[in-house]
C-alpha positions as CSV (number, residue, x, y, z in Angstrom):
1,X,86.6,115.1,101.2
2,X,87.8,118.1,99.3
3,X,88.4,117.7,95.5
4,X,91.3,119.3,94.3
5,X,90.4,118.8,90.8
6,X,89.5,122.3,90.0
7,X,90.0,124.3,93.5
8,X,91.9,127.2,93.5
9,X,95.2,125.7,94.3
10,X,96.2,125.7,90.3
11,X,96.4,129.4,88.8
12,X,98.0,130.5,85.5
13,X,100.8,131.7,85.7
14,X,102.0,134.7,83.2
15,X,105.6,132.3,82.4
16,X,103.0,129.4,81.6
17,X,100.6,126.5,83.1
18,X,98.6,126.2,86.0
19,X,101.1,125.7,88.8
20,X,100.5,125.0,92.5
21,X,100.0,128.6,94.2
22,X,101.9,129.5,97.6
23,X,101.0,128.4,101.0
24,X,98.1,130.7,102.3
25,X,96.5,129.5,99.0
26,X,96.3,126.0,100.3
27,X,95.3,127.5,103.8
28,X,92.7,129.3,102.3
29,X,91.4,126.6,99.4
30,X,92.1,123.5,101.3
31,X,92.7,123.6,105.2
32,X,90.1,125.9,105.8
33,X,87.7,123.6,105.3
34,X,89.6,120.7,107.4
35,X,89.4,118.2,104.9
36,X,90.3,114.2,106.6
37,X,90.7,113.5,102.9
38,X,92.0,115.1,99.5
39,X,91.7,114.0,95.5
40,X,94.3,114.8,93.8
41,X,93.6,114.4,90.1
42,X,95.3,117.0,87.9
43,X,97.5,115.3,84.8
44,X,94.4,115.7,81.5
45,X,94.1,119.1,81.6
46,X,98.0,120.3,82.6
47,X,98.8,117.5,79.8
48,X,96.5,118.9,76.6
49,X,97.5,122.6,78.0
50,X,99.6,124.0,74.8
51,X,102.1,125.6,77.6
52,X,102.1,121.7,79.7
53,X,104.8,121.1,82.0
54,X,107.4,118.6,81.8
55,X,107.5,115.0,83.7
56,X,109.6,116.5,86.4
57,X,108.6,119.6,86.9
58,X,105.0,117.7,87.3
59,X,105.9,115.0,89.9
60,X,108.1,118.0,91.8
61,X,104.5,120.0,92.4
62,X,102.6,116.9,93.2
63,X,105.3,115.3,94.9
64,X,105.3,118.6,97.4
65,X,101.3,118.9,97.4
66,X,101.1,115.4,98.6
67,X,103.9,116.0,101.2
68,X,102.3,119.3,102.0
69,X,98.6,117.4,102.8
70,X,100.5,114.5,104.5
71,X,102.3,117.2,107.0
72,X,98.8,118.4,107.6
73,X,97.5,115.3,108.4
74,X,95.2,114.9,105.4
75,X,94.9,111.4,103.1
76,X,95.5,112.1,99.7
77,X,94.2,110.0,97.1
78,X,96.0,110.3,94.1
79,X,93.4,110.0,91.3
80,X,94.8,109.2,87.9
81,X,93.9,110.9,84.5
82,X,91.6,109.3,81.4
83,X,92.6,109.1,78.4
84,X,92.4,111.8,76.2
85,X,89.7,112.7,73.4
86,X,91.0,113.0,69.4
87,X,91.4,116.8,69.9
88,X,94.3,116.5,72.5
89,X,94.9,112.8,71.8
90,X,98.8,114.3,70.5
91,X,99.4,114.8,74.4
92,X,98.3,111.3,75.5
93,X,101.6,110.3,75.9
94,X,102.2,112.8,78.7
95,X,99.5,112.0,80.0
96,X,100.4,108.5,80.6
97,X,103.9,109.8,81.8
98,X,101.7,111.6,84.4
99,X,100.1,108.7,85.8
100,X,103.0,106.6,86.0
101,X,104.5,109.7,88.5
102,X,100.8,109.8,90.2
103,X,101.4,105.4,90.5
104,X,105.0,105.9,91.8
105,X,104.4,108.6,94.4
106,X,100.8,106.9,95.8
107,X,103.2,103.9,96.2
108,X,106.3,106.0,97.8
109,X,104.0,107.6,100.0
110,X,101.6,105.3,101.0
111,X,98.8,107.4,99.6
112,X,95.3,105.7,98.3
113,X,95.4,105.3,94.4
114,X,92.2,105.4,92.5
115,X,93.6,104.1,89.4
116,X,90.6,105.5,87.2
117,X,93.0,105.4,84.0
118,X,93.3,101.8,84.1
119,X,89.8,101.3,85.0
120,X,88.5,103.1,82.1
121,X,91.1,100.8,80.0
122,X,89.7,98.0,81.1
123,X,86.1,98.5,80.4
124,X,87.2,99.2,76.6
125,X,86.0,96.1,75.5
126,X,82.7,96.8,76.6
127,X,82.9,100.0,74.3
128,X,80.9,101.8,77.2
129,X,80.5,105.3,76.1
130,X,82.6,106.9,79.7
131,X,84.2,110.4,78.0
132,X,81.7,112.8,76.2
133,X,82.8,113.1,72.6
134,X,85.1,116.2,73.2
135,X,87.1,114.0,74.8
136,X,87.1,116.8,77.9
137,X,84.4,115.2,80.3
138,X,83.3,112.0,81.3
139,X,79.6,111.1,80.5
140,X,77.0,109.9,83.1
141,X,78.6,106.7,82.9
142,X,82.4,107.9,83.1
143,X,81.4,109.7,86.1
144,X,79.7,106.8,87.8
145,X,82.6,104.3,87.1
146,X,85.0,107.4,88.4
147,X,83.2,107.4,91.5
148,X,83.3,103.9,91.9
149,X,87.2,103.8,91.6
150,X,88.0,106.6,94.2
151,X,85.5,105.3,96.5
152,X,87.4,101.7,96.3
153,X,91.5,103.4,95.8
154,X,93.7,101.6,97.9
């Protein structure tokens, strides 16, 4: 597996958010290490960014990553976003724009979804404590129950 969560493939850009680089980046970051498998989980973090992109220009990168790792012969599985902490909680509707695009294209594409936003959800009523209290992280638990979801994405 390679996680693309927080490889190289996103880089600022100077006109403003992380944006997927060109393709010797991907070479370099990704195929080098001839991954059978890839997690793709980047809407939190591009959503709370000040500078976020929009819907559309968000599925149009993912929508070519995913085509790009598909070409390659590498399984994607598309790995949803948790909700957001009180600090960013103004960008949680984004966010839940993003993982309807991540739901659409792992259907489109055949992909694996670990749908770890709607796992989360579901465990609310247990008022399990998953996302440390900056809202940026998950907790011991939250990682345990985010591992459980990608391991069983279909």
């Amino acid at each position: 597996f390679v996680d693309l969560v927080y490889a190289n493939v996103l880089a600022r850009t100077p006109d403003g958010p992380a944006t997927l680089q060109r393709r010797h980046d991907i070479r370099r970051h990704v195929l080098a290490y001839q991954p059978t498998h890839a997690v793709i989980e980047f809407g939190p973090e591009i959503a709370a960014d000040p500078n976020h992109r929009s819907v559309a220009r968000f599925e149009a990168d993912i929508t070519r990553l995913v085509d790009r790792l598909l070409e390659e012969g590498i399984d994607p599985i598309l790995s949803t976003g948790v909700r957001l902490g009180e600090r960013q909680a103004q960008s949680q509707g984004l966010l839940d724009e993003y993982n309807a695009v991540l739901r659409r294209l792992a259907v489109s594409r055949g992909c694996r979804l670990a749908d770890v936003d709607a796992h989360f959800r579901s465990l609310d009523t247990y008022k399990m404590s998953l996302v440390a209290p900056n809202g940026a992280v998950p907790t011991f638990t939250g990682s345990r129950e985010m591992a459980t979801v990608l391991l069983t994405g279909r």
